[in-house]
GROMACS .gro file of C-alpha atoms in nm:
model
  274
    1MET     CA    1   0.010  -2.284   0.923
    2ALA     CA    2  -0.237  -2.357   0.646
    3ALA     CA    3  -0.156  -2.621   0.384
    4PRO     CA    4   0.025  -2.498   0.071
    5LEU     CA    5  -0.221  -2.375  -0.196
    6ALA     CA    6  -0.299  -2.587  -0.499
    7TYR     CA    7  -0.298  -2.432  -0.841
    8ALA     CA    8  -0.385  -2.546  -1.192
    9ALA     CA    9  -0.049  -2.545  -1.370
   10ARG     CA   10   0.317  -2.548  -1.273
   11THR     CA   11   0.362  -2.225  -1.469
   12ALA     CA   12   0.093  -2.049  -1.268
   13TYR     CA   13   0.152  -1.867  -0.942
   14SER     CA   14  -0.043  -1.958  -0.623
   15LEU     CA   15  -0.034  -1.594  -0.485
   16ILE     CA   16  -0.123  -1.279  -0.677
   17ALA     CA   17  -0.023  -0.966  -0.478
   18THR     CA   18  -0.163  -0.638  -0.606
   19ASP     CA   19  -0.124  -0.278  -0.503
   20LEU     CA   20  -0.447  -0.078  -0.534
   21ASP     CA   21  -0.394   0.290  -0.631
   22GLY     CA   22  -0.236   0.323  -0.975
   23THR     CA   23  -0.234  -0.055  -1.017
   24LEU     CA   24  -0.554  -0.253  -0.977
   25LEU     CA   25  -0.771   0.054  -0.913
   26ARG     CA   26  -0.850   0.299  -1.197
   27GLY     CA   27  -0.824   0.665  -1.136
   28ASP     CA   28  -1.190   0.701  -1.044
   29ASP     CA   29  -1.141   0.442  -0.758
   30THR     CA   30  -1.323   0.163  -0.951
   31PHE     CA   31  -1.230  -0.187  -1.070
   32SER     CA   32  -1.284  -0.264  -1.433
   33ASP     CA   33  -1.499  -0.555  -1.537
   34ARG     CA   34  -1.196  -0.702  -1.710
   35SER     CA   35  -0.988  -0.690  -1.393
   36LEU     CA   36  -1.271  -0.855  -1.194
   37ASP     CA   37  -1.297  -1.131  -1.455
   38ALA     CA   38  -0.924  -1.189  -1.446
   39LEU     CA   39  -0.931  -1.220  -1.064
   40ALA     CA   40  -1.214  -1.475  -1.106
   41ARG     CA   41  -0.980  -1.678  -1.327
   42VAL     CA   42  -0.726  -1.671  -1.053
   43ALA     CA   43  -0.966  -1.795  -0.802
   44ALA     CA   44  -1.094  -2.071  -1.044
   45ALA     CA   45  -0.738  -2.189  -1.084
   46GLY     CA   46  -0.710  -2.238  -0.703
   47ALA     CA   47  -0.478  -1.945  -0.651
   48ARG     CA   48  -0.528  -1.652  -0.411
   49HIS     CA   49  -0.548  -1.278  -0.463
   50LEU     CA   50  -0.396  -1.059  -0.186
   51VAL     CA   51  -0.424  -0.675  -0.174
   52VAL     CA   52  -0.105  -0.516  -0.056
   53THR     CA   53  -0.167  -0.145  -0.018
   54GLY     CA   54  -0.057   0.168   0.161
   55ARG     CA   55  -0.411   0.245   0.247
   56PRO     CA   56  -0.503   0.170   0.617
   57ALA     CA   57  -0.751  -0.108   0.683
   58PRO     CA   58  -1.059   0.113   0.735
   59ARG     CA   59  -1.000   0.270   0.378
   60VAL     CA   60  -0.951  -0.079   0.226
   61ARG     CA   61  -1.263  -0.247   0.369
   62PRO     CA   62  -1.508  -0.093   0.117
   63LEU     CA   63  -1.283  -0.190  -0.169
   64LEU     CA   64  -1.249  -0.547  -0.048
   65ASP     CA   65  -1.634  -0.557  -0.027
   66ARG     CA   66  -1.638  -0.466  -0.400
   67LEU     CA   67  -1.388  -0.745  -0.469
   68HIS     CA   68  -1.604  -0.986  -0.264
   69SER     CA   69  -1.292  -1.059  -0.066
   70ARG     CA   70  -1.327  -1.209   0.279
   71GLY     CA   71  -0.966  -1.311   0.322
   72LEU     CA   72  -0.644  -1.138   0.420
   73ALA     CA   73  -0.520  -0.802   0.304
   74VAL     CA   74  -0.190  -0.625   0.379
   75CYS     CA   75  -0.260  -0.257   0.465
   76GLY     CA   76  -0.077   0.051   0.586
   77GLN     CA   77   0.241  -0.026   0.386
   78GLY     CA   78   0.281  -0.353   0.563
   79ALA     CA   79   0.204  -0.229   0.914
   80GLN     CA   80  -0.133  -0.411   0.924
   81LEU     CA   81  -0.243  -0.764   0.835
   82TYR     CA   82  -0.621  -0.733   0.805
   83ASP     CA   83  -0.874  -1.026   0.814
   84ALA     CA   84  -1.168  -0.898   0.606
   85GLY     CA   85  -1.401  -1.183   0.702
   86ALA     CA   86  -1.364  -1.117   1.071
   87ASN     CA   87  -1.304  -0.742   1.041
   88ARG     CA   88  -1.002  -0.745   1.266
   89LEU     CA   89  -0.628  -0.693   1.253
   90LEU     CA   90  -0.432  -1.012   1.293
   91TRP     CA   91  -0.113  -0.810   1.327
   92SER     CA   92  -0.029  -0.446   1.347
   93VAL     CA   93   0.272  -0.223   1.427
   94THR     CA   94   0.235   0.133   1.535
   95LEU     CA   95   0.471   0.430   1.473
   96ASP     CA   96   0.594   0.572   1.800
   97ARG     CA   97   0.439   0.921   1.815
   98GLU     CA   98   0.742   1.085   1.986
   99LEU     CA   99   0.972   0.943   1.719
  100ALA     CA  100   0.736   1.067   1.447
  101GLU     CA  101   0.745   1.419   1.597
  102THR     CA  102   1.125   1.411   1.609
  103ALA     CA  103   1.145   1.289   1.254
  104LEU     CA  104   0.920   1.569   1.139
  105GLY     CA  105   1.137   1.822   1.320
  106LYS     CA  106   1.453   1.693   1.143
  107ILE     CA  107   1.276   1.710   0.806
  108GLU     CA  108   1.156   2.062   0.864
  109ALA     CA  109   1.500   2.172   0.975
  110GLU     CA  110   1.614   2.090   0.622
  111VAL     CA  111   1.334   2.183   0.392
  112GLY     CA  112   1.110   2.422   0.598
  113GLN     CA  113   0.747   2.368   0.678
  114VAL     CA  114   0.577   2.047   0.563
  115TYR     CA  115   0.215   1.954   0.605
  116ALA     CA  116   0.130   1.630   0.785
  117ALA     CA  117  -0.151   1.380   0.818
  118VAL     CA  118  -0.171   1.050   1.007
  119ASP     CA  119  -0.351   0.721   0.978
  120GLN     CA  120  -0.462   0.602   1.319
  121ASP     CA  121  -0.420   0.239   1.404
  122GLY     CA  122  -0.710  -0.007   1.423
  123VAL     CA  123  -1.002  -0.121   1.206
  124ASP     CA  124  -1.189   0.206   1.288
  125GLY     CA  125  -0.891   0.438   1.285
  126LEU     CA  126  -0.939   0.780   1.138
  127THR     CA  127  -0.719   0.978   0.897
  128LEU     CA  128  -0.639   1.316   1.057
  129ILE     CA  129  -0.499   1.608   0.860
  130GLU     CA  130  -0.342   1.920   1.002
  131PRO     CA  131  -0.415   2.274   0.861
  132GLY     CA  132  -0.260   2.315   0.516
  133TYR     CA  133  -0.257   1.944   0.431
  134GLU     CA  134  -0.455   1.852   0.117
  135MET     CA  135  -0.553   1.490   0.059
  136PRO     CA  136  -0.395   1.352  -0.263
  137HIS     CA  137  -0.704   1.127  -0.296
  138PRO     CA  138  -1.003   1.363  -0.245
  139THR     CA  139  -1.243   1.067  -0.235
  140LEU     CA  140  -1.079   0.926   0.092
  141PRO     CA  141  -1.236   1.051   0.413
  142ALA     CA  142  -1.028   1.259   0.646
  143LEU     CA  143  -1.088   1.472   0.955
  144ARG     CA  144  -0.917   1.809   0.966
  145VAL     CA  145  -0.776   1.884   1.315
  146ALA     CA  146  -0.696   2.225   1.469
  147SER     CA  147  -0.322   2.183   1.507
  148ARG     CA  148  -0.042   1.929   1.467
  149ASP     CA  149  -0.051   1.840   1.831
  150ASP     CA  150  -0.397   1.689   1.762
  151LEU     CA  151  -0.247   1.437   1.522
  152TRP     CA  152  -0.098   1.240   1.811
  153CYS     CA  153  -0.413   1.187   2.018
  154GLU     CA  154  -0.431   0.809   1.937
  155PRO     CA  155  -0.181   0.542   1.821
  156ILE     CA  156  -0.085   0.577   1.456
  157SER     CA  157   0.035   0.345   1.179
  158LYS     CA  158   0.206   0.619   0.965
  159VAL     CA  159   0.256   0.981   0.895
  160LEU     CA  160   0.188   1.134   0.546
  161LEU     CA  161   0.383   1.439   0.430
  162ARG     CA  162   0.349   1.702   0.163
  163HIS     CA  163   0.569   1.999   0.085
  164PRO     CA  164   0.450   2.321  -0.087
  165ALA     CA  165   0.733   2.335  -0.335
  166LEU     CA  166   0.953   2.019  -0.330
  167SER     CA  167   0.873   1.722  -0.562
  168ASP     CA  168   0.788   1.386  -0.402
  169ASP     CA  169   1.129   1.256  -0.502
  170GLU     CA  170   1.307   1.550  -0.346
  171LEU     CA  171   1.107   1.537  -0.022
  172ALA     CA  172   1.155   1.160   0.013
  173ALA     CA  173   1.532   1.182  -0.053
  174THR     CA  174   1.573   1.454   0.206
  175ALA     CA  175   1.361   1.269   0.464
  176ARG     CA  176   1.565   0.952   0.415
  177SER     CA  177   1.892   1.142   0.469
  178VAL     CA  178   1.789   1.290   0.803
  179VAL     CA  179   1.540   1.046   0.957
  180GLY     CA  180   1.778   0.756   0.988
  181SER     CA  181   1.637   0.479   1.208
  182LEU     CA  182   1.351   0.687   1.347
  183ALA     CA  183   1.116   0.565   1.074
  184THR     CA  184   1.105   0.401   0.727
  185VAL     CA  185   1.050   0.665   0.453
  186THR     CA  186   0.861   0.570   0.142
  187MET     CA  187   0.677   0.722  -0.156
  188SER     CA  188   0.345   0.566  -0.228
  189GLY     CA  189   0.187   0.790  -0.490
  190PRO     CA  190   0.165   1.137  -0.625
  191GLY     CA  191   0.177   1.380  -0.326
  192THR     CA  192   0.231   1.094  -0.084
  193VAL     CA  193   0.553   1.068   0.105
  194GLU     CA  194   0.521   0.864   0.420
  195LEU     CA  195   0.684   0.776   0.749
  196GLN     CA  196   0.608   0.433   0.888
  197PRO     CA  197   0.757   0.213   1.156
  198CYS     CA  198   1.124   0.145   1.109
  199GLY     CA  199   1.184  -0.178   0.915
  200ILE     CA  200   0.818  -0.208   0.808
  201THR     CA  201   0.758  -0.236   0.440
  202LYS     CA  202   0.508  -0.400   0.195
  203ALA     CA  203   0.755  -0.696   0.187
  204THR     CA  204   0.730  -0.759   0.560
  205GLY     CA  205   0.355  -0.757   0.543
  206LEU     CA  206   0.346  -0.966   0.225
  207ALA     CA  207   0.584  -1.229   0.375
  208LEU     CA  208   0.359  -1.255   0.688
  209ALA     CA  209   0.046  -1.294   0.482
  210ALA     CA  210   0.211  -1.549   0.255
  211GLU     CA  211   0.317  -1.751   0.552
  212HIS     CA  212  -0.041  -1.761   0.673
  213LEU     CA  213  -0.154  -1.874   0.327
  214GLY     CA  214   0.127  -2.136   0.290
  215ALA     CA  215   0.291  -1.967  -0.005
  216GLY     CA  216   0.654  -1.867  -0.064
  217PRO     CA  217   0.830  -1.591  -0.270
  218GLU     CA  218   0.878  -1.817  -0.568
  219GLU     CA  219   0.498  -1.878  -0.586
  220THR     CA  220   0.411  -1.509  -0.583
  221VAL     CA  221   0.370  -1.257  -0.859
  222ALA     CA  222   0.343  -0.888  -0.741
  223PHE     CA  223   0.197  -0.586  -0.923
  224GLY     CA  224   0.273  -0.227  -0.837
  225ASP     CA  225   0.341   0.127  -0.958
  226MET     CA  226   0.542   0.320  -0.699
  227PRO     CA  227   0.864   0.307  -0.500
  228ASN     CA  228   0.683   0.169  -0.196
  229ASP     CA  229   0.637  -0.146  -0.406
  230ILE     CA  230   1.011  -0.203  -0.449
  231PRO     CA  231   1.051  -0.424  -0.135
  232MET     CA  232   0.755  -0.630  -0.250
  233PHE     CA  233   0.910  -0.683  -0.591
  234VAL     CA  234   1.243  -0.780  -0.426
  235TRP     CA  235   1.062  -1.046  -0.210
  236ALA     CA  236   0.828  -1.186  -0.479
  237GLY     CA  237   0.930  -1.435  -0.742
  238HIS     CA  238   0.803  -1.208  -1.029
  239GLY     CA  239   0.744  -0.831  -1.021
  240VAL     CA  240   0.512  -0.656  -1.274
  241ALA     CA  241   0.522  -0.279  -1.298
  242MET     CA  242   0.240  -0.081  -1.457
  243ALA     CA  243   0.308   0.139  -1.765
  244ASN     CA  244   0.230   0.436  -1.541
  245ALA     CA  245   0.483   0.327  -1.278
  246HIS     CA  246   0.762   0.533  -1.125
  247PRO     CA  247   1.089   0.487  -1.305
  248GLU     CA  248   1.261   0.331  -1.000
  249LEU     CA  249   1.009   0.049  -0.998
  250LYS     CA  250   1.018  -0.009  -1.373
  251ALA     CA  251   1.393  -0.045  -1.351
  252LEU     CA  252   1.355  -0.320  -1.095
  253ALA     CA  253   1.052  -0.504  -1.250
  254ASP     CA  254   1.069  -0.837  -1.431
  255GLU     CA  255   0.819  -0.702  -1.681
  256VAL     CA  256   0.612  -0.391  -1.754
  257THR     CA  257   0.249  -0.423  -1.845
  258THR     CA  258  -0.002  -0.169  -1.966
  259SER     CA  259  -0.137   0.108  -1.733
  260ASN     CA  260  -0.396   0.074  -1.463
  261GLU     CA  261  -0.643   0.255  -1.690
  262ASP     CA  262  -0.570  -0.010  -1.958
  263ASP     CA  263  -0.623  -0.313  -1.737
  264GLY     CA  264  -0.251  -0.388  -1.697
  265VAL     CA  265  -0.312  -0.639  -1.415
  266ALA     CA  266  -0.567  -0.826  -1.618
  267VAL     CA  267  -0.339  -0.837  -1.925
  268VAL     CA  268  -0.082  -1.043  -1.736
  269LEU     CA  269  -0.337  -1.258  -1.541
  270GLU     CA  270  -0.504  -1.356  -1.866
  271ARG     CA  271  -0.172  -1.485  -1.988
  272LEU     CA  272  -0.088  -1.674  -1.665
  273TYR     CA  273  -0.440  -1.825  -1.629
  274PRO     CA  274  -0.563  -1.875  -1.987
   0.00000   0.00000   0.00000
């Protein structure tokens, strides 16, 4: 294990864990200059920035390049620990495809037809979408397949679900009530309810990455905006929700900052690293 990280002041944190969408990223998939400057302050203080995102590794790599990050990133809701410098997965967990099909069947028995997509495992894994599924982030690349059966052609890290009528909260609640131990159900953004390997959350991925970096929960401040960030907030010493965050996350947060469009991450980092 690496030696514990040094940092400038006892009041500062040695590990800054940030979600991407709705948190560090603006709506147009860019990072503001103010956010980049704040992250530079973090680095100058001897602390580390760790991306912890629901996006799979192949969809994170271009963003890490923009951040000039060559270190670790937690991807796929905690199912992947990605080494950007080596472009390889240090650790990954796949969702059993038969269990995923069974879980989908149980959900559809309750709510009718849903539309599904999958993120394939691996640093070059594709995002596959079945007929009827619309990507919530139109800038993210995806390959439309002919039928649901085609979703299971390679190992997957998670399944993404959309319903034509139910809200995300309603779909997530129903899915949790029927899926049981087949998978972990989470909501990671507007139009994004997901099934991931049972027991895998952002917290499991963050804990593994922190161990590699020699940091503990009390040294970690986490930023997020959606219910999938709740486990990360529970694990970290300090949780900061964005002004645009889901009410469930705000209720759990230690503080609420401004929105992602108003540089909410930078607002807090400028205070912690003056």
